[in-house]
Every structure is written in structure tokens, then in C-alpha cells.
CSV table of N, CA, C and O in Angstrom, one decimal:
chain,number,residue,atom,x,y,z
H,862,UNK,N,109.4,14.5,50.7
H,862,UNK,CA,109.1,14.4,49.4
H,862,UNK,C,107.5,13.5,49.1
H,862,UNK,O,107.6,13.7,47.9
H,863,UNK,N,107.6,12.6,49.9
H,863,UNK,CA,106.3,11.9,49.8
H,863,UNK,C,106.6,10.3,49.7
H,863,UNK,O,107.7,10.0,49.8
H,864,UNK,N,105.5,9.5,49.8
H,864,UNK,CA,105.7,8.2,49.8
H,864,UNK,C,105.6,7.7,48.3
H,864,UNK,O,105.3,8.1,47.0
H,865,UNK,N,106.8,6.8,48.2
H,865,UNK,CA,107.2,5.9,47.1
H,865,UNK,C,106.6,4.3,47.1
H,865,UNK,O,107.4,3.9,48.3
H,866,UNK,N,106.4,4.0,46.3
H,866,UNK,CA,106.4,2.4,46.6
H,866,UNK,C,107.7,1.6,45.9
H,866,UNK,O,108.1,2.2,44.8
H,867,UNK,N,108.3,0.7,46.6
H,867,UNK,CA,109.5,0.5,46.3
H,867,UNK,C,109.1,-1.2,44.9
H,867,UNK,O,110.2,-1.4,44.4
H,868,UNK,N,108.2,-1.4,44.3
H,868,UNK,CA,107.7,-2.1,43.7
H,868,UNK,C,106.9,-1.3,42.3
H,868,UNK,O,106.5,-0.3,42.6
H,869,UNK,N,106.9,-2.1,41.5
H,869,UNK,CA,106.6,-1.4,40.1
H,869,UNK,C,105.0,-1.9,40.4
H,869,UNK,O,104.6,-0.4,39.3
H,870,UNK,N,104.5,-2.3,40.6
H,870,UNK,CA,103.1,-2.6,40.8
H,870,UNK,C,102.3,-2.3,41.7
H,870,UNK,O,103.2,-2.7,43.0
H,871,UNK,N,101.9,-1.1,42.6
H,871,UNK,CA,101.2,-0.7,43.7
H,871,UNK,C,100.7,-2.1,44.3
H,871,UNK,O,100.7,-1.9,45.9
H,872,UNK,N,99.5,-2.9,43.6
H,872,UNK,CA,99.2,-3.8,44.5
H,872,UNK,C,99.9,-4.9,45.2
H,872,UNK,O,99.2,-5.4,46.0
H,873,UNK,N,101.0,-5.1,44.3
H,873,UNK,CA,101.9,-5.8,45.3
H,873,UNK,C,103.3,-5.1,46.0
H,873,UNK,O,104.0,-5.7,45.7
H,874,UNK,N,103.1,-4.1,46.5
H,874,UNK,CA,104.4,-2.9,47.0
H,874,UNK,C,104.6,-3.9,48.3
H,874,UNK,O,104.4,-3.9,48.9
H,875,UNK,N,106.2,-4.0,48.2
H,875,UNK,CA,107.0,-4.6,49.1
H,875,UNK,C,106.8,-3.7,50.3
H,875,UNK,O,106.4,-4.0,51.6
H,876,UNK,N,107.3,-2.5,50.1
H,876,UNK,CA,107.2,-1.0,51.0
H,876,UNK,C,106.9,0.3,50.8
H,876,UNK,O,106.9,0.6,49.5
H,877,UNK,N,105.8,0.9,51.3
H,877,UNK,CA,106.0,2.1,51.3
H,877,UNK,C,106.9,3.1,51.8
H,877,UNK,O,106.8,2.7,53.1
H,878,UNK,N,107.6,4.1,51.4
H,878,UNK,CA,108.5,4.2,51.7
H,878,UNK,C,108.3,6.2,51.8
H,878,UNK,O,108.1,6.4,51.1
H,879,UNK,N,108.0,6.5,52.9
H,879,UNK,CA,107.9,8.2,53.1
H,879,UNK,C,109.5,8.6,53.3
H,879,UNK,O,110.1,8.6,54.0
H,880,UNK,N,109.7,9.4,52.2
H,880,UNK,CA,110.8,10.0,51.9
H,880,UNK,C,111.2,11.4,52.4
H,880,UNK,O,110.0,12.2,52.3
H,881,UNK,N,112.2,11.6,53.5
H,881,UNK,CA,112.3,13.1,53.9
H,881,UNK,C,113.6,13.5,53.8
H,881,UNK,O,114.5,12.9,53.3
H,882,UNK,N,114.1,15.3,53.5
H,882,UNK,CA,114.9,15.6,53.7
H,882,UNK,C,116.2,15.0,54.6
H,882,UNK,O,116.0,14.7,55.6
H,883,UNK,N,117.4,14.6,53.7
H,883,UNK,CA,118.4,14.0,54.5
H,883,UNK,C,119.8,15.3,54.7
H,883,UNK,O,119.4,16.7,54.7
H,884,UNK,N,120.7,14.6,54.5
H,884,UNK,CA,122.0,15.4,54.7
H,884,UNK,C,122.2,16.1,53.7
H,884,UNK,O,122.0,15.5,52.4
H,885,UNK,N,122.6,17.6,53.3
H,885,UNK,CA,123.1,17.9,52.2
H,885,UNK,C,121.9,17.9,51.2
H,885,UNK,O,120.7,18.1,51.6
H,886,UNK,N,121.9,17.9,50.0
H,886,UNK,CA,120.7,17.3,48.6
H,886,UNK,C,120.2,16.1,48.6
H,886,UNK,O,119.5,15.8,47.6
H,887,UNK,N,120.7,15.3,50.1
H,887,UNK,CA,120.2,13.5,49.7
H,887,UNK,C,118.9,13.5,50.8
H,887,UNK,O,117.9,14.5,51.1
H,888,UNK,N,118.2,12.6,50.3
H,888,UNK,CA,116.8,12.3,51.3
H,888,UNK,C,117.0,10.6,51.6
H,888,UNK,O,117.7,10.2,51.1
H,889,UNK,N,116.1,10.7,53.0
H,889,UNK,CA,116.3,9.2,53.5
H,889,UNK,C,114.8,8.8,53.9
H,889,UNK,O,114.0,9.3,53.7
H,890,UNK,N,114.7,7.3,53.8
H,890,UNK,CA,113.6,7.0,54.1
H,890,UNK,C,113.7,5.5,54.8
H,890,UNK,O,114.9,4.7,54.5
H,891,UNK,N,112.9,5.4,55.7
H,891,UNK,CA,112.2,3.8,56.1
H,891,UNK,C,111.2,3.4,56.0
H,891,UNK,O,110.0,3.5,55.8
H,892,UNK,N,111.4,2.3,55.9
H,892,UNK,CA,109.9,1.4,56.2
H,892,UNK,C,110.1,-0.2,56.8
H,892,UNK,O,111.1,-0.7,56.8
H,893,UNK,N,109.1,-1.0,57.2
H,893,UNK,CA,109.3,-2.2,57.4
H,893,UNK,C,107.8,-2.9,56.7
H,893,UNK,O,106.9,-2.2,56.5
H,894,UNK,N,108.3,-4.3,56.9
H,894,UNK,CA,107.3,-4.9,56.1
H,894,UNK,C,107.2,-6.5,56.7
H,894,UNK,O,108.7,-7.2,57.4
H,895,UNK,N,106.4,-6.9,56.8
H,895,UNK,CA,105.8,-8.4,57.8
H,895,UNK,C,105.5,-9.3,56.6
H,895,UNK,O,104.6,-9.1,55.7
H,896,UNK,N,106.3,-10.3,56.6
H,896,UNK,CA,106.2,-11.5,55.9
H,896,UNK,C,105.9,-13.1,56.7
H,896,UNK,O,107.0,-13.2,57.0
H,897,UNK,N,104.7,-13.4,56.8
H,897,UNK,CA,104.4,-14.4,58.0
H,897,UNK,C,105.1,-13.9,59.4
H,897,UNK,O,104.9,-13.3,59.4
H,898,UNK,N,106.2,-14.6,59.6
H,898,UNK,CA,106.7,-14.8,60.8
H,898,UNK,C,108.2,-13.9,61.0
H,898,UNK,O,108.8,-13.4,61.8
H,899,UNK,N,108.1,-13.2,59.6
H,899,UNK,CA,110.0,-12.2,59.1
H,899,UNK,C,109.8,-11.3,59.3
H,899,UNK,O,108.4,-10.3,58.9
H,900,UNK,N,110.2,-10.3,60.0
H,900,UNK,CA,110.0,-8.7,59.9
H,900,UNK,C,111.6,-7.8,58.6
H,900,UNK,O,112.6,-8.4,59.6
H,901,UNK,N,110.9,-7.3,58.3
H,901,UNK,CA,112.1,-6.9,56.9
H,901,UNK,C,111.9,-5.4,57.3
H,901,UNK,O,111.3,-4.8,57.1
H,902,UNK,N,112.9,-4.8,58.4
H,902,UNK,CA,113.0,-3.4,58.4
H,902,UNK,C,113.9,-2.9,57.2
H,902,UNK,O,115.3,-3.2,57.3
H,903,UNK,N,114.0,-1.8,57.0
H,903,UNK,CA,114.4,-1.3,55.5
H,903,UNK,C,114.5,0.4,55.6
H,903,UNK,O,113.9,0.9,56.1
H,904,UNK,N,116.2,0.3,55.3
H,904,UNK,CA,116.3,2.4,55.0
H,904,UNK,C,116.7,2.3,53.7
H,904,UNK,O,117.6,1.6,53.2
H,905,UNK,N,116.3,3.5,53.2
H,905,UNK,CA,116.8,4.0,52.0
H,905,UNK,C,117.7,5.0,52.0
H,905,UNK,O,116.9,6.2,52.4
H,906,UNK,N,118.5,5.5,51.3
H,906,UNK,CA,119.6,6.9,51.1
H,906,UNK,C,119.8,6.9,50.3
H,906,UNK,O,120.3,6.8,49.1
H,907,UNK,N,118.9,8.4,49.5
H,907,UNK,CA,119.3,8.8,48.5
H,907,UNK,C,120.2,9.6,48.4
H,907,UNK,O,120.1,10.7,49.4
H,908,UNK,N,121.3,9.8,47.5
H,908,UNK,CA,122.6,10.8,48.0
H,908,UNK,C,122.5,11.8,47.0
H,908,UNK,O,122.1,11.5,46.1
H,909,UNK,N,123.0,12.6,47.2
H,909,UNK,CA,123.2,13.8,46.3
H,909,UNK,C,124.4,13.9,45.1
H,909,UNK,O,124.1,14.2,44.4
H,910,UNK,N,125.2,12.7,44.9
H,910,UNK,CA,126.2,12.4,44.1
H,910,UNK,C,125.4,11.3,43.2
H,910,UNK,O,126.0,11.0,42.5
H,911,UNK,N,124.1,10.9,43.6
H,911,UNK,CA,123.1,10.4,42.6
H,911,UNK,C,123.6,9.1,42.7
H,911,UNK,O,122.8,7.9,42.3
H,912,UNK,N,124.1,8.4,43.9
H,912,UNK,CA,124.4,7.0,44.5
H,912,UNK,C,123.1,7.0,45.7
H,912,UNK,O,122.7,7.7,46.3
H,913,UNK,N,123.1,5.6,46.0
H,913,UNK,CA,122.0,5.5,46.8
H,913,UNK,C,122.0,4.0,47.6
H,913,UNK,O,122.6,3.2,47.2
H,914,UNK,N,121.6,4.0,48.7
H,914,UNK,CA,122.0,2.8,49.6
H,914,UNK,C,120.7,2.3,50.3
H,914,UNK,O,119.6,3.1,50.3
H,915,UNK,N,120.7,1.1,50.0
H,915,UNK,CA,119.1,0.2,50.5
H,915,UNK,C,120.0,-0.9,51.3
H,915,UNK,O,121.0,-1.3,51.3
H,916,UNK,N,119.5,-0.7,52.3
H,916,UNK,CA,119.8,-1.6,53.8
H,916,UNK,C,118.6,-2.4,54.2
H,916,UNK,O,117.5,-1.8,55.0
H,917,UNK,N,118.5,-3.7,54.5
H,917,UNK,CA,117.3,-4.3,54.9
H,917,UNK,C,117.6,-5.3,56.0
H,917,UNK,O,118.6,-6.2,56.0
H,918,UNK,N,117.2,-5.3,57.2
H,918,UNK,CA,117.4,-6.0,58.3
H,918,UNK,C,116.2,-6.8,58.4
H,918,UNK,O,115.2,-6.5,58.5
H,919,UNK,N,116.7,-8.5,58.4
H,919,UNK,CA,115.6,-9.2,58.7
H,919,UNK,C,115.8,-10.1,59.8
H,919,UNK,O,117.2,-10.5,60.0
H,920,UNK,N,114.8,-10.3,59.9
H,920,UNK,CA,114.3,-10.9,61.8
H,920,UNK,C,113.5,-11.7,61.6
H,920,UNK,O,112.6,-11.6,61.1
H,921,UNK,N,113.3,-12.8,62.4
H,921,UNK,CA,112.7,-14.0,62.4
H,921,UNK,C,112.6,-15.2,63.5
H,921,UNK,O,114.2,-15.4,63.4
H,922,UNK,N,112.2,-16.4,63.1
H,922,UNK,CA,112.6,-17.1,64.0
H,922,UNK,C,113.5,-17.7,63.1
H,922,UNK,O,114.6,-18.9,64.1
H,923,UNK,N,113.8,-18.2,62.0
H,923,UNK,CA,114.8,-18.7,61.5
H,923,UNK,C,115.8,-17.9,60.5
H,923,UNK,O,116.8,-18.2,60.0
H,924,UNK,N,115.5,-16.5,60.6
H,924,UNK,CA,116.5,-15.1,59.6
H,924,UNK,C,117.0,-14.4,60.7
H,924,UNK,O,116.2,-13.8,61.8
H,925,UNK,N,118.0,-13.8,60.5
H,925,UNK,CA,118.9,-13.0,61.2
H,925,UNK,C,119.9,-12.7,60.6
H,925,UNK,O,121.0,-12.6,60.4
H,926,UNK,N,119.6,-11.4,59.6
H,926,UNK,CA,120.6,-11.2,58.8
H,926,UNK,C,120.1,-9.7,58.5
H,926,UNK,O,119.3,-9.0,58.2
H,927,UNK,N,121.6,-9.0,57.7
H,927,UNK,CA,121.4,-8.0,57.3
H,927,UNK,C,122.1,-7.7,55.8
H,927,UNK,O,123.0,-8.3,55.1
H,928,UNK,N,121.3,-6.9,54.5
H,928,UNK,CA,121.5,-6.9,53.5
H,928,UNK,C,122.0,-5.3,53.4
H,928,UNK,O,121.1,-4.5,53.7
H,929,UNK,N,123.3,-5.2,52.8
H,929,UNK,CA,123.5,-3.6,52.3
H,929,UNK,C,123.9,-3.3,50.9
H,929,UNK,O,124.7,-3.9,50.5
H,930,UNK,N,123.5,-2.8,50.3
H,930,UNK,CA,123.5,-2.3,49.0
H,930,UNK,C,123.7,-0.6,48.7
H,930,UNK,O,123.1,0.1,48.9
H,931,UNK,N,124.9,-0.4,48.0
H,931,UNK,CA,125.2,0.6,47.8
H,931,UNK,C,125.4,0.7,46.1
H,931,UNK,O,126.1,-0.4,45.3
H,932,UNK,N,124.4,1.8,45.5
H,932,UNK,CA,124.2,1.7,43.9
H,932,UNK,C,125.2,3.3,43.8
H,932,UNK,O,124.3,3.7,44.1
H,933,UNK,N,125.8,2.9,42.6
H,933,UNK,CA,126.7,4.2,42.1
H,933,UNK,C,126.7,4.0,40.3
H,933,UNK,O,126.8,2.7,40.1
H,934,UNK,N,127.4,4.8,39.8
H,934,UNK,CA,127.4,5.2,38.7
H,934,UNK,C,128.6,5.2,38.4
H,934,UNK,O,129.7,5.7,39.1
H,935,UNK,N,129.1,4.3,37.2
H,935,UNK,CA,130.4,4.3,36.6
H,935,UNK,C,130.8,5.0,35.8
H,935,UNK,O,130.1,6.0,35.2
């Protein structure tokens, strides 16, 4: 599908994500971002039902956590 910036302004882009075909009619992408001593490894999954998943694994000297969010329409 191509590269997408996850921020509204390309000059301050948090990550550039290259999406590829996933299972069914969805697509997947991943990217990493270094912020000082912390690394943000992210996964994005756009699902065929219109929902999407965002997962950020954050690692650093004082950080070690995962944020997982699923967005779906009501």
C-alpha cells in the first residue's frame, strides 16, 4: 500500500509505516522510533471490518511497557 506518516505533519512524523497486504482484506505495518534512550517498536493492523489495532512496545533505561489499542466503530 505504501508508506504513511502517523502524524498530521510530515516534518514531525512519529513513524513512517510501510503497509503490506495482511490476512483477508486487511493490511499490516510496523515501524520503530528512537526517542533519546527509548525505543518505540510499533505494529499497525488495519482490518477488513473497518477496525484497526495499534501496538507500541516501549523499551529504555526506565521504560518497559506495551500499549495495545483496538479501534472499532459502534
